[in-house]
């Protein structure tokens, strides 16, 4: 059987080792444990191991399991890492602490309105489609810098970073490098990049957070 606790500690160790190898401080990279499809029983051992930052890709699924866990662990930090529909913006703003998937005008406007209404200090990332894949969410790389500006100036959003999911069949390095370059041009400090298969590479390219699911919880 897959040992979630052992796998969690191994991922933590590998992030620390990759940070050291890259000459970065041990705490330079935040682990976002991606718990989508796993239930509270499987999430518990990771919470007991001290993990407090989690990622989910569906608003409805997260609403089903996180309110009870948050009551037990008030210092939780929940990230939405999946596509957001504007009719779910109110629920997403209410539940999440960080939304990593701002990628179009309509969502930026809906989030701006909800954040004002709920008076919530939400942290936000713009998702960039670094591989320009037609089926993938995210703003085109050529539009990313201007979009970050519009999010700030037109919609009043505090964008703190960029996020990407490189094409599955490509070397991720150039995509991570592109995201890092765009973050400098856009004037944002955070980079959410790297998943189970490439979080050590992402650490070398400057990730400030990595989103790791199956390497911790097992295959979905
Ligand atoms: C599922 C998911 C992850 C985690 O993927 P693993 O390969 O299981 O680590 C990371 N980021 C996003 C956006 C995801 O949807």
mmCIF file with all atom_site columns, C-alpha atoms and ligand atoms in Angstrom:
data_model
loop_
_atom_site.group_PDB
_atom_site.id
_atom_site.type_symbol
_atom_site.label_atom_id
_atom_site.label_alt_id
_atom_site.label_comp_id
_atom_site.label_asym_id
_atom_site.label_entity_id
_atom_site.label_seq_id
_atom_site.pdbx_PDB_ins_code
_atom_site.Cartn_x
_atom_site.Cartn_y
_atom_site.Cartn_z
_atom_site.occupancy
_atom_site.B_iso_or_equiv
_atom_site.pdbx_formal_charge
_atom_site.auth_seq_id
_atom_site.auth_comp_id
_atom_site.auth_asym_id
_atom_site.auth_atom_id
_atom_site.pdbx_PDB_model_num
ATOM   1   C CA . UNK A 1 1   ? 0.000   0.000  0.000   1.00 0.00 ? 1   UNK A CA 1
ATOM   2   C CA . UNK A 1 2   ? 1.162   3.561  -0.706  1.00 0.00 ? 2   UNK A CA 1
ATOM   3   C CA . UNK A 1 3   ? 2.523   5.186  2.465   1.00 0.00 ? 3   UNK A CA 1
ATOM   4   C CA . UNK A 1 4   ? 1.334   8.796  2.313   1.00 0.00 ? 4   UNK A CA 1
ATOM   5   C CA . UNK A 1 5   ? 3.339   9.935  5.352   1.00 0.00 ? 5   UNK A CA 1
ATOM   6   C CA . UNK A 1 6   ? 6.619   8.515  4.008   1.00 0.00 ? 6   UNK A CA 1
ATOM   7   C CA . UNK A 1 7   ? 5.971   9.933  0.535   1.00 0.00 ? 7   UNK A CA 1
ATOM   8   C CA . UNK A 1 8   ? 5.192   13.370 1.997   1.00 0.00 ? 8   UNK A CA 1
ATOM   9   C CA . UNK A 1 9   ? 8.477   13.430 3.930   1.00 0.00 ? 9   UNK A CA 1
ATOM   10  C CA . UNK A 1 10  ? 10.416  12.302 0.870   1.00 0.00 ? 10  UNK A CA 1
ATOM   11  C CA . UNK A 1 11  ? 8.954   15.140 -1.218  1.00 0.00 ? 11  UNK A CA 1
ATOM   12  C CA . UNK A 1 12  ? 9.851   17.656 1.508   1.00 0.00 ? 12  UNK A CA 1
ATOM   13  C CA . UNK A 1 13  ? 13.409  16.315 1.589   1.00 0.00 ? 13  UNK A CA 1
ATOM   14  C CA . UNK A 1 14  ? 13.775  16.431 -2.186  1.00 0.00 ? 14  UNK A CA 1
ATOM   15  C CA . UNK A 1 15  ? 12.592  20.044 -2.294  1.00 0.00 ? 15  UNK A CA 1
ATOM   16  C CA . UNK A 1 16  ? 15.131  20.964 0.401   1.00 0.00 ? 16  UNK A CA 1
ATOM   17  C CA . UNK A 1 17  ? 17.918  19.139 -1.477  1.00 0.00 ? 17  UNK A CA 1
ATOM   18  C CA . UNK A 1 18  ? 16.990  20.752 -4.814  1.00 0.00 ? 18  UNK A CA 1
ATOM   19  C CA . UNK A 1 19  ? 16.901  24.186 -3.135  1.00 0.00 ? 19  UNK A CA 1
ATOM   20  C CA . UNK A 1 20  ? 20.331  23.647 -1.638  1.00 0.00 ? 20  UNK A CA 1
ATOM   21  C CA . UNK A 1 21  ? 21.733  22.468 -4.961  1.00 0.00 ? 21  UNK A CA 1
ATOM   22  C CA . UNK A 1 22  ? 20.342  25.611 -6.613  1.00 0.00 ? 22  UNK A CA 1
ATOM   23  C CA . UNK A 1 23  ? 21.953  27.781 -3.938  1.00 0.00 ? 23  UNK A CA 1
ATOM   24  C CA . UNK A 1 24  ? 18.572  28.857 -2.606  1.00 0.00 ? 24  UNK A CA 1
ATOM   25  C CA . UNK A 1 25  ? 17.530  29.046 1.069   1.00 0.00 ? 25  UNK A CA 1
ATOM   26  C CA . UNK A 1 26  ? 15.911  25.901 2.505   1.00 0.00 ? 26  UNK A CA 1
ATOM   27  C CA . UNK A 1 27  ? 12.564  27.707 2.835   1.00 0.00 ? 27  UNK A CA 1
ATOM   28  C CA . UNK A 1 28  ? 12.622  29.317 -0.638  1.00 0.00 ? 28  UNK A CA 1
ATOM   29  C CA . UNK A 1 29  ? 10.017  26.918 -2.032  1.00 0.00 ? 29  UNK A CA 1
ATOM   30  C CA . UNK A 1 30  ? 6.558   26.366 -0.546  1.00 0.00 ? 30  UNK A CA 1
ATOM   31  C CA . UNK A 1 31  ? 5.019   22.940 -1.041  1.00 0.00 ? 31  UNK A CA 1
ATOM   32  C CA . UNK A 1 32  ? 1.387   23.070 -2.157  1.00 0.00 ? 32  UNK A CA 1
ATOM   33  C CA . UNK A 1 33  ? 0.060   19.543 -1.497  1.00 0.00 ? 33  UNK A CA 1
ATOM   34  C CA . UNK A 1 34  ? -2.497  18.820 -4.235  1.00 0.00 ? 34  UNK A CA 1
ATOM   35  C CA . UNK A 1 35  ? -5.258  16.802 -2.598  1.00 0.00 ? 35  UNK A CA 1
ATOM   36  C CA . UNK A 1 36  ? -7.821  16.681 -5.456  1.00 0.00 ? 36  UNK A CA 1
ATOM   37  C CA . UNK A 1 37  ? -9.723  13.356 -5.594  1.00 0.00 ? 37  UNK A CA 1
ATOM   38  C CA . UNK A 1 38  ? -8.394  12.368 -2.130  1.00 0.00 ? 38  UNK A CA 1
ATOM   39  C CA . UNK A 1 39  ? -10.675 12.473 0.889   1.00 0.00 ? 39  UNK A CA 1
ATOM   40  C CA . UNK A 1 40  ? -10.177 13.711 4.433   1.00 0.00 ? 40  UNK A CA 1
ATOM   41  C CA . UNK A 1 41  ? -8.841  10.351 5.672   1.00 0.00 ? 41  UNK A CA 1
ATOM   42  C CA . UNK A 1 42  ? -5.997  10.535 3.175   1.00 0.00 ? 42  UNK A CA 1
ATOM   43  C CA . UNK A 1 43  ? -5.325  14.228 3.821   1.00 0.00 ? 43  UNK A CA 1
ATOM   44  C CA . UNK A 1 44  ? -5.115  13.806 7.620   1.00 0.00 ? 44  UNK A CA 1
ATOM   45  C CA . UNK A 1 45  ? -1.668  12.143 7.772   1.00 0.00 ? 45  UNK A CA 1
ATOM   46  C CA . UNK A 1 46  ? -0.213  15.046 5.792   1.00 0.00 ? 46  UNK A CA 1
ATOM   47  C CA . UNK A 1 47  ? -1.861  17.577 8.112   1.00 0.00 ? 47  UNK A CA 1
ATOM   48  C CA . UNK A 1 48  ? -0.502  15.597 11.077  1.00 0.00 ? 48  UNK A CA 1
ATOM   49  C CA . UNK A 1 49  ? 2.939   15.797 9.447   1.00 0.00 ? 49  UNK A CA 1
ATOM   50  C CA . UNK A 1 50  ? 2.716   19.585 9.660   1.00 0.00 ? 50  UNK A CA 1
ATOM   51  C CA . UNK A 1 51  ? 1.626   20.465 6.102   1.00 0.00 ? 51  UNK A CA 1
ATOM   52  C CA . UNK A 1 52  ? -0.776  23.433 5.966   1.00 0.00 ? 52  UNK A CA 1
ATOM   53  C CA . UNK A 1 53  ? -0.828  24.525 2.298   1.00 0.00 ? 53  UNK A CA 1
ATOM   54  C CA . UNK A 1 54  ? -3.104  22.530 -0.019  1.00 0.00 ? 54  UNK A CA 1
ATOM   55  C CA . UNK A 1 55  ? -4.313  22.799 -3.608  1.00 0.00 ? 55  UNK A CA 1
ATOM   56  C CA . UNK A 1 56  ? -7.643  21.749 -5.091  1.00 0.00 ? 56  UNK A CA 1
ATOM   57  C CA . UNK A 1 57  ? -8.797  22.053 -8.685  1.00 0.00 ? 57  UNK A CA 1
ATOM   58  C CA . UNK A 1 58  ? -12.581 22.099 -8.254  1.00 0.00 ? 58  UNK A CA 1
ATOM   59  C CA . UNK A 1 59  ? -14.578 24.541 -6.140  1.00 0.00 ? 59  UNK A CA 1
ATOM   60  C CA . UNK A 1 60  ? -17.391 22.109 -5.430  1.00 0.00 ? 60  UNK A CA 1
ATOM   61  C CA . UNK A 1 61  ? -15.123 19.232 -4.395  1.00 0.00 ? 61  UNK A CA 1
ATOM   62  C CA . UNK A 1 62  ? -13.163 21.542 -2.090  1.00 0.00 ? 62  UNK A CA 1
ATOM   63  C CA . UNK A 1 63  ? -16.384 22.821 -0.495  1.00 0.00 ? 63  UNK A CA 1
ATOM   64  C CA . UNK A 1 64  ? -17.247 19.241 0.376   1.00 0.00 ? 64  UNK A CA 1
ATOM   65  C CA . UNK A 1 65  ? -14.158 18.415 2.373   1.00 0.00 ? 65  UNK A CA 1
ATOM   66  C CA . UNK A 1 66  ? -12.275 21.526 3.530   1.00 0.00 ? 66  UNK A CA 1
ATOM   67  C CA . UNK A 1 67  ? -14.669 23.434 5.843   1.00 0.00 ? 67  UNK A CA 1
ATOM   68  C CA . UNK A 1 68  ? -14.559 20.585 8.415   1.00 0.00 ? 68  UNK A CA 1
ATOM   69  C CA . UNK A 1 69  ? -10.768 20.271 8.142   1.00 0.00 ? 69  UNK A CA 1
ATOM   70  C CA . UNK A 1 70  ? -10.361 24.032 8.485   1.00 0.00 ? 70  UNK A CA 1
ATOM   71  C CA . UNK A 1 71  ? -12.321 23.957 11.729  1.00 0.00 ? 71  UNK A CA 1
ATOM   72  C CA . UNK A 1 72  ? -9.712  21.514 13.082  1.00 0.00 ? 72  UNK A CA 1
ATOM   73  C CA . UNK A 1 73  ? -6.715  23.304 11.487  1.00 0.00 ? 73  UNK A CA 1
ATOM   74  C CA . UNK A 1 74  ? -7.467  27.063 11.422  1.00 0.00 ? 74  UNK A CA 1
ATOM   75  C CA . UNK A 1 75  ? -4.037  27.950 9.984   1.00 0.00 ? 75  UNK A CA 1
ATOM   76  C CA . UNK A 1 76  ? -4.719  26.146 6.695   1.00 0.00 ? 76  UNK A CA 1
ATOM   77  C CA . UNK A 1 77  ? -3.976  27.862 3.381   1.00 0.00 ? 77  UNK A CA 1
ATOM   78  C CA . UNK A 1 78  ? -6.100  26.649 0.469   1.00 0.00 ? 78  UNK A CA 1
ATOM   79  C CA . UNK A 1 79  ? -5.147  27.273 -3.177  1.00 0.00 ? 79  UNK A CA 1
ATOM   80  C CA . UNK A 1 80  ? -7.497  26.964 -6.145  1.00 0.00 ? 80  UNK A CA 1
ATOM   81  C CA . UNK A 1 81  ? -5.353  25.568 -8.974  1.00 0.00 ? 81  UNK A CA 1
ATOM   82  C CA . UNK A 1 82  ? -8.071  24.564 -11.460 1.00 0.00 ? 82  UNK A CA 1
ATOM   83  C CA . UNK A 1 83  ? -10.079 26.620 -13.954 1.00 0.00 ? 83  UNK A CA 1
ATOM   84  C CA . UNK A 1 84  ? -12.655 28.975 -12.445 1.00 0.00 ? 84  UNK A CA 1
ATOM   85  C CA . UNK A 1 85  ? -16.066 29.784 -13.986 1.00 0.00 ? 85  UNK A CA 1
ATOM   86  C CA . UNK A 1 86  ? -17.387 33.236 -13.176 1.00 0.00 ? 86  UNK A CA 1
ATOM   87  C CA . UNK A 1 87  ? -20.622 31.795 -11.713 1.00 0.00 ? 87  UNK A CA 1
ATOM   88  C CA . UNK A 1 88  ? -18.418 30.087 -9.067  1.00 0.00 ? 88  UNK A CA 1
ATOM   89  C CA . UNK A 1 89  ? -16.440 33.230 -8.231  1.00 0.00 ? 89  UNK A CA 1
ATOM   90  C CA . UNK A 1 90  ? -18.422 33.989 -5.039  1.00 0.00 ? 90  UNK A CA 1
ATOM   91  C CA . UNK A 1 91  ? -17.927 30.461 -3.661  1.00 0.00 ? 91  UNK A CA 1
ATOM   92  C CA . UNK A 1 92  ? -14.255 30.456 -4.637  1.00 0.00 ? 92  UNK A CA 1
ATOM   93  C CA . UNK A 1 93  ? -13.569 33.805 -2.970  1.00 0.00 ? 93  UNK A CA 1
ATOM   94  C CA . UNK A 1 94  ? -15.339 32.633 0.185   1.00 0.00 ? 94  UNK A CA 1
ATOM   95  C CA . UNK A 1 95  ? -13.427 29.325 0.472   1.00 0.00 ? 95  UNK A CA 1
ATOM   96  C CA . UNK A 1 96  ? -9.917  29.861 -0.908  1.00 0.00 ? 96  UNK A CA 1
ATOM   97  C CA . UNK A 1 97  ? -6.977  31.926 0.348   1.00 0.00 ? 97  UNK A CA 1
ATOM   98  C CA . UNK A 1 98  ? -5.144  31.925 -2.988  1.00 0.00 ? 98  UNK A CA 1
ATOM   99  C CA . UNK A 1 99  ? -6.533  31.614 -6.529  1.00 0.00 ? 99  UNK A CA 1
ATOM   100 C CA . UNK A 1 100 ? -3.814  30.663 -9.024  1.00 0.00 ? 100 UNK A CA 1
ATOM   101 C CA . UNK A 1 101 ? -5.883  30.541 -12.204 1.00 0.00 ? 101 UNK A CA 1
ATOM   102 C CA . UNK A 1 102 ? -6.808  34.111 -13.142 1.00 0.00 ? 102 UNK A CA 1
ATOM   103 C CA . UNK A 1 103 ? -6.531  33.963 -16.939 1.00 0.00 ? 103 UNK A CA 1
ATOM   104 C CA . UNK A 1 104 ? -9.148  36.170 -18.599 1.00 0.00 ? 104 UNK A CA 1
ATOM   105 C CA . UNK A 1 105 ? -10.925 39.487 -18.338 1.00 0.00 ? 105 UNK A CA 1
ATOM   106 C CA . UNK A 1 106 ? -14.289 38.051 -17.312 1.00 0.00 ? 106 UNK A CA 1
ATOM   107 C CA . UNK A 1 107 ? -12.825 36.137 -14.356 1.00 0.00 ? 107 UNK A CA 1
ATOM   108 C CA . UNK A 1 108 ? -10.712 39.128 -13.294 1.00 0.00 ? 108 UNK A CA 1
ATOM   109 C CA . UNK A 1 109 ? -13.848 41.299 -13.244 1.00 0.00 ? 109 UNK A CA 1
ATOM   110 C CA . UNK A 1 110 ? -15.909 38.705 -11.342 1.00 0.00 ? 110 UNK A CA 1
ATOM   111 C CA . UNK A 1 111 ? -13.141 38.254 -8.754  1.00 0.00 ? 111 UNK A CA 1
ATOM   112 C CA . UNK A 1 112 ? -12.664 42.000 -8.341  1.00 0.00 ? 112 UNK A CA 1
ATOM   113 C CA . UNK A 1 113 ? -16.382 42.448 -7.622  1.00 0.00 ? 113 UNK A CA 1
ATOM   114 C CA . UNK A 1 114 ? -16.531 39.528 -5.168  1.00 0.00 ? 114 UNK A CA 1
ATOM   115 C CA . UNK A 1 115 ? -13.372 40.512 -3.305  1.00 0.00 ? 115 UNK A CA 1
ATOM   116 C CA . UNK A 1 116 ? -14.835 43.977 -2.739  1.00 0.00 ? 116 UNK A CA 1
ATOM   117 C CA . UNK A 1 117 ? -18.201 42.558 -1.713  1.00 0.00 ? 117 UNK A CA 1
ATOM   118 C CA . UNK A 1 118 ? -16.750 39.956 0.697   1.00 0.00 ? 118 UNK A CA 1
ATOM   119 C CA . UNK A 1 119 ? -13.962 42.325 1.880   1.00 0.00 ? 119 UNK A CA 1
ATOM   120 C CA . UNK A 1 120 ? -11.521 39.452 1.574   1.00 0.00 ? 120 UNK A CA 1
ATOM   121 C CA . UNK A 1 121 ? -7.749  39.768 1.290   1.00 0.00 ? 121 UNK A CA 1
ATOM   122 C CA . UNK A 1 122 ? -7.316  37.150 -1.417  1.00 0.00 ? 122 UNK A CA 1
ATOM   123 C CA . UNK A 1 123 ? -3.936  36.391 -2.986  1.00 0.00 ? 123 UNK A CA 1
ATOM   124 C CA . UNK A 1 124 ? -3.969  35.895 -6.761  1.00 0.00 ? 124 UNK A CA 1
ATOM   125 C CA . UNK A 1 125 ? -1.818  34.452 -9.555  1.00 0.00 ? 125 UNK A CA 1
ATOM   126 C CA . UNK A 1 126 ? -2.215  34.805 -13.305 1.00 0.00 ? 126 UNK A CA 1
ATOM   127 C CA . UNK A 1 127 ? -2.056  31.479 -15.149 1.00 0.00 ? 127 UNK A CA 1
ATOM   128 C CA . UNK A 1 128 ? 0.061   31.586 -18.324 1.00 0.00 ? 128 UNK A CA 1
ATOM   129 C CA . UNK A 1 129 ? -0.366  29.038 -21.130 1.00 0.00 ? 129 UNK A CA 1
ATOM   130 C CA . UNK A 1 130 ? 3.394   28.878 -21.793 1.00 0.00 ? 130 UNK A CA 1
ATOM   131 C CA . UNK A 1 131 ? 3.008   26.212 -24.484 1.00 0.00 ? 131 UNK A CA 1
ATOM   132 C CA . UNK A 1 132 ? 0.116   28.041 -26.231 1.00 0.00 ? 132 UNK A CA 1
ATOM   133 C CA . UNK A 1 133 ? -1.841  24.781 -26.134 1.00 0.00 ? 133 UNK A CA 1
ATOM   134 C CA . UNK A 1 134 ? -5.359  25.266 -27.549 1.00 0.00 ? 134 UNK A CA 1
ATOM   135 C CA . UNK A 1 135 ? -7.042  22.989 -24.971 1.00 0.00 ? 135 UNK A CA 1
ATOM   136 C CA . UNK A 1 136 ? -5.244  24.477 -21.971 1.00 0.00 ? 136 UNK A CA 1
ATOM   137 C CA . UNK A 1 137 ? -6.336  27.328 -19.729 1.00 0.00 ? 137 UNK A CA 1
ATOM   138 C CA . UNK A 1 138 ? -4.106  30.370 -19.228 1.00 0.00 ? 138 UNK A CA 1
ATOM   139 C CA . UNK A 1 139 ? -3.355  33.669 -20.912 1.00 0.00 ? 139 UNK A CA 1
ATOM   140 C CA . UNK A 1 140 ? -1.037  33.664 -23.931 1.00 0.00 ? 140 UNK A CA 1
ATOM   141 C CA . UNK A 1 141 ? 2.589   34.513 -22.996 1.00 0.00 ? 141 UNK A CA 1
ATOM   142 C CA . UNK A 1 142 ? 2.569   37.528 -25.346 1.00 0.00 ? 142 UNK A CA 1
ATOM   143 C CA . UNK A 1 143 ? -0.458  38.968 -23.498 1.00 0.00 ? 143 UNK A CA 1
ATOM   144 C CA . UNK A 1 144 ? 0.574   38.089 -19.949 1.00 0.00 ? 144 UNK A CA 1
ATOM   145 C CA . UNK A 1 145 ? 2.344   41.304 -18.917 1.00 0.00 ? 145 UNK A CA 1
ATOM   146 C CA . UNK A 1 146 ? -0.462  43.567 -20.201 1.00 0.00 ? 146 UNK A CA 1
ATOM   147 C CA . UNK A 1 147 ? -3.059  41.316 -18.562 1.00 0.00 ? 147 UNK A CA 1
ATOM   148 C CA . UNK A 1 148 ? -1.343  41.573 -15.163 1.00 0.00 ? 148 UNK A CA 1
ATOM   149 C CA . UNK A 1 149 ? -1.446  45.374 -15.534 1.00 0.00 ? 149 UNK A CA 1
ATOM   150 C CA . UNK A 1 150 ? -5.152  45.347 -16.406 1.00 0.00 ? 150 UNK A CA 1
ATOM   151 C CA . UNK A 1 151 ? -5.894  43.048 -13.443 1.00 0.00 ? 151 UNK A CA 1
ATOM   152 C CA . UNK A 1 152 ? -4.285  45.651 -11.191 1.00 0.00 ? 152 UNK A CA 1
ATOM   153 C CA . UNK A 1 153 ? -5.398  48.888 -12.813 1.00 0.00 ? 153 UNK A CA 1
ATOM   154 C CA . UNK A 1 154 ? -8.866  48.004 -14.120 1.00 0.00 ? 154 UNK A CA 1
ATOM   155 C CA . UNK A 1 155 ? -10.031 45.342 -11.647 1.00 0.00 ? 155 UNK A CA 1
ATOM   156 C CA . UNK A 1 156 ? -8.088  46.324 -8.521  1.00 0.00 ? 156 UNK A CA 1
ATOM   157 C CA . UNK A 1 157 ? -6.615  42.846 -8.080  1.00 0.00 ? 157 UNK A CA 1
ATOM   158 C CA . UNK A 1 158 ? -3.420  42.189 -6.139  1.00 0.00 ? 158 UNK A CA 1
ATOM   159 C CA . UNK A 1 159 ? -1.544  39.824 -8.430  1.00 0.00 ? 159 UNK A CA 1
ATOM   160 C CA . UNK A 1 160 ? 1.366   38.305 -6.523  1.00 0.00 ? 160 UNK A CA 1
ATOM   161 C CA . UNK A 1 161 ? 2.646   35.776 -9.050  1.00 0.00 ? 161 UNK A CA 1
ATOM   162 C CA . UNK A 1 162 ? 2.400   33.707 -12.210 1.00 0.00 ? 162 UNK A CA 1
ATOM   163 C CA . UNK A 1 163 ? 1.492   30.038 -12.604 1.00 0.00 ? 163 UNK A CA 1
ATOM   164 C CA . UNK A 1 164 ? 1.996   27.570 -15.470 1.00 0.00 ? 164 UNK A CA 1
ATOM   165 C CA . UNK A 1 165 ? 1.450   23.938 -16.432 1.00 0.00 ? 165 UNK A CA 1
ATOM   166 C CA . UNK A 1 166 ? 3.974   23.053 -19.184 1.00 0.00 ? 166 UNK A CA 1
ATOM   167 C CA . UNK A 1 167 ? 2.893   20.727 -22.029 1.00 0.00 ? 167 UNK A CA 1
ATOM   168 C CA . UNK A 1 168 ? 3.005   17.129 -20.763 1.00 0.00 ? 168 UNK A CA 1
ATOM   169 C CA . UNK A 1 169 ? 5.244   15.879 -23.569 1.00 0.00 ? 169 UNK A CA 1
ATOM   170 C CA . UNK A 1 170 ? 7.897   18.616 -23.488 1.00 0.00 ? 170 UNK A CA 1
ATOM   171 C CA . UNK A 1 171 ? 11.016  19.399 -21.500 1.00 0.00 ? 171 UNK A CA 1
ATOM   172 C CA . UNK A 1 172 ? 9.598   21.756 -18.824 1.00 0.00 ? 172 UNK A CA 1
ATOM   173 C CA . UNK A 1 173 ? 12.777  23.825 -18.371 1.00 0.00 ? 173 UNK A CA 1
ATOM   174 C CA . UNK A 1 174 ? 12.151  26.349 -21.172 1.00 0.00 ? 174 UNK A CA 1
ATOM   175 C CA . UNK A 1 175 ? 8.578   26.854 -19.925 1.00 0.00 ? 175 UNK A CA 1
ATOM   176 C CA . UNK A 1 176 ? 9.784   27.539 -16.395 1.00 0.00 ? 176 UNK A CA 1
ATOM   177 C CA . UNK A 1 177 ? 12.399  29.948 -17.770 1.00 0.00 ? 177 UNK A CA 1
ATOM   178 C CA . UNK A 1 178 ? 9.727   31.767 -19.807 1.00 0.00 ? 178 UNK A CA 1
ATOM   179 C CA . UNK A 1 179 ? 7.471   32.123 -16.753 1.00 0.00 ? 179 UNK A CA 1
ATOM   180 C CA . UNK A 1 180 ? 10.382  33.496 -14.729 1.00 0.00 ? 180 UNK A CA 1
ATOM   181 C CA . UNK A 1 181 ? 11.172  36.054 -17.452 1.00 0.00 ? 181 UNK A CA 1
ATOM   182 C CA . UNK A 1 182 ? 7.509   37.128 -17.677 1.00 0.00 ? 182 UNK A CA 1
ATOM   183 C CA . UNK A 1 183 ? 7.328   37.532 -13.888 1.00 0.00 ? 183 UNK A CA 1
ATOM   184 C CA . UNK A 1 184 ? 10.214  40.014 -14.004 1.00 0.00 ? 184 UNK A CA 1
ATOM   185 C CA . UNK A 1 185 ? 8.589   41.945 -16.848 1.00 0.00 ? 185 UNK A CA 1
ATOM   186 C CA . UNK A 1 186 ? 5.238   42.013 -15.037 1.00 0.00 ? 186 UNK A CA 1
ATOM   187 C CA . UNK A 1 187 ? 6.806   42.954 -11.697 1.00 0.00 ? 187 UNK A CA 1
ATOM   188 C CA . UNK A 1 188 ? 5.462   40.002 -9.685  1.00 0.00 ? 188 UNK A CA 1
ATOM   189 C CA . UNK A 1 189 ? 7.521   38.077 -7.152  1.00 0.00 ? 189 UNK A CA 1
ATOM   190 C CA . UNK A 1 190 ? 6.002   34.591 -6.996  1.00 0.00 ? 190 UNK A CA 1
ATOM   191 C CA . UNK A 1 191 ? 6.250   31.628 -9.382  1.00 0.00 ? 191 UNK A CA 1
ATOM   192 C CA . UNK A 1 192 ? 3.952   28.603 -9.018  1.00 0.00 ? 192 UNK A CA 1
ATOM   193 C CA . UNK A 1 193 ? 5.486   25.927 -11.225 1.00 0.00 ? 193 UNK A CA 1
ATOM   194 C CA . UNK A 1 194 ? 6.461   22.265 -10.986 1.00 0.00 ? 194 UNK A CA 1
ATOM   195 C CA . UNK A 1 195 ? 4.345   19.174 -10.281 1.00 0.00 ? 195 UNK A CA 1
ATOM   196 C CA . UNK A 1 196 ? 5.163   15.575 -9.236  1.00 0.00 ? 196 UNK A CA 1
ATOM   197 C CA . UNK A 1 197 ? 7.301   14.885 -12.298 1.00 0.00 ? 197 UNK A CA 1
ATOM   198 C CA . UNK A 1 198 ? 9.314   18.095 -12.383 1.00 0.00 ? 198 UNK A CA 1
ATOM   199 C CA . UNK A 1 199 ? 9.242   19.943 -9.059  1.00 0.00 ? 199 UNK A CA 1
ATOM   200 C CA . UNK A 1 200 ? 13.000  19.623 -8.600  1.00 0.00 ? 200 UNK A CA 1
ATOM   201 C CA . UNK A 1 201 ? 13.596  21.138 -12.052 1.00 0.00 ? 201 UNK A CA 1
ATOM   202 C CA . UNK A 1 202 ? 11.143  23.932 -11.222 1.00 0.00 ? 202 UNK A CA 1
ATOM   203 C CA . UNK A 1 203 ? 13.038  24.602 -7.992  1.00 0.00 ? 203 UNK A CA 1
ATOM   204 C CA . UNK A 1 204 ? 16.243  25.058 -10.014 1.00 0.00 ? 204 UNK A CA 1
ATOM   205 C CA . UNK A 1 205 ? 14.401  27.535 -12.295 1.00 0.00 ? 205 UNK A CA 1
ATOM   206 C CA . UNK A 1 206 ? 13.228  29.706 -9.395  1.00 0.00 ? 206 UNK A CA 1
ATOM   207 C CA . UNK A 1 207 ? 9.826   28.314 -8.362  1.00 0.00 ? 207 UNK A CA 1
ATOM   208 C CA . UNK A 1 208 ? 8.581   29.862 -5.129  1.00 0.00 ? 208 UNK A CA 1
ATOM   209 C CA . UNK A 1 209 ? 5.914   27.160 -4.844  1.00 0.00 ? 209 UNK A CA 1
ATOM   210 C CA . UNK A 1 210 ? 5.505   23.690 -6.343  1.00 0.00 ? 210 UNK A CA 1
ATOM   211 C CA . UNK A 1 211 ? 2.158   21.880 -6.679  1.00 0.00 ? 211 UNK A CA 1
ATOM   212 C CA . UNK A 1 212 ? 2.665   18.206 -5.881  1.00 0.00 ? 212 UNK A CA 1
ATOM   213 C CA . UNK A 1 213 ? -0.166  15.665 -5.831  1.00 0.00 ? 213 UNK A CA 1
ATOM   214 C CA . UNK A 1 214 ? 0.501   12.072 -6.877  1.00 0.00 ? 214 UNK A CA 1
ATOM   215 C CA . UNK A 1 215 ? 4.075   11.959 -5.519  1.00 0.00 ? 215 UNK A CA 1
ATOM   216 C CA . UNK A 1 216 ? 2.517   12.485 -2.059  1.00 0.00 ? 216 UNK A CA 1
ATOM   217 C CA . UNK A 1 217 ? -0.931  10.903 -2.178  1.00 0.00 ? 217 UNK A CA 1
ATOM   218 C CA . UNK A 1 218 ? -0.356  8.180  -4.790  1.00 0.00 ? 218 UNK A CA 1
ATOM   219 C CA . UNK A 1 219 ? -1.854  7.798  -8.242  1.00 0.00 ? 219 UNK A CA 1
ATOM   220 C CA . UNK A 1 220 ? -5.336  9.117  -8.928  1.00 0.00 ? 220 UNK A CA 1
HETATM 221 C C1 . LIG B 2 .   ? -3.374  17.896 -10.431 1.00 0.00 ? 1   LIG B C1 1
HETATM 222 C C2 . LIG B 2 .   ? -2.576  19.125 -10.531 1.00 0.00 ? 1   LIG B C2 1
HETATM 223 C C3 . LIG B 2 .   ? -1.271  19.188 -9.999  1.00 0.00 ? 1   LIG B C3 1
HETATM 224 C C4 . LIG B 2 .   ? -0.594  18.012 -9.325  1.00 0.00 ? 1   LIG B C4 1
HETATM 225 O O1 . LIG B 2 .   ? -0.259  17.057 -10.269 1.00 0.00 ? 1   LIG B O1 1
HETATM 226 P P1 . LIG B 2 .   ? 0.652   15.786 -9.870  1.00 0.00 ? 1   LIG B P1 1
HETATM 227 O O2 . LIG B 2 .   ? 1.275   15.376 -11.159 1.00 0.00 ? 1   LIG B O2 1
HETATM 228 O O3 . LIG B 2 .   ? -0.282  14.778 -9.302  1.00 0.00 ? 1   LIG B O3 1
HETATM 229 O O4 . LIG B 2 .   ? 1.632   16.239 -8.884  1.00 0.00 ? 1   LIG B O4 1
HETATM 230 C C5 . LIG B 2 .   ? -0.575  20.387 -10.099 1.00 0.00 ? 1   LIG B C5 1
HETATM 231 N N1 . LIG B 2 .   ? -1.115  21.475 -10.705 1.00 0.00 ? 1   LIG B N1 1
HETATM 232 C C6 . LIG B 2 .   ? -2.367  21.448 -11.218 1.00 0.00 ? 1   LIG B C6 1
HETATM 233 C C7 . LIG B 2 .   ? -2.891  22.677 -11.860 1.00 0.00 ? 1   LIG B C7 1
HETATM 234 C C8 . LIG B 2 .   ? -3.124  20.280 -11.163 1.00 0.00 ? 1   LIG B C8 1
HETATM 235 O O5 . LIG B 2 .   ? -4.362  20.285 -11.681 1.00 0.00 ? 1   LIG B O5 1
#
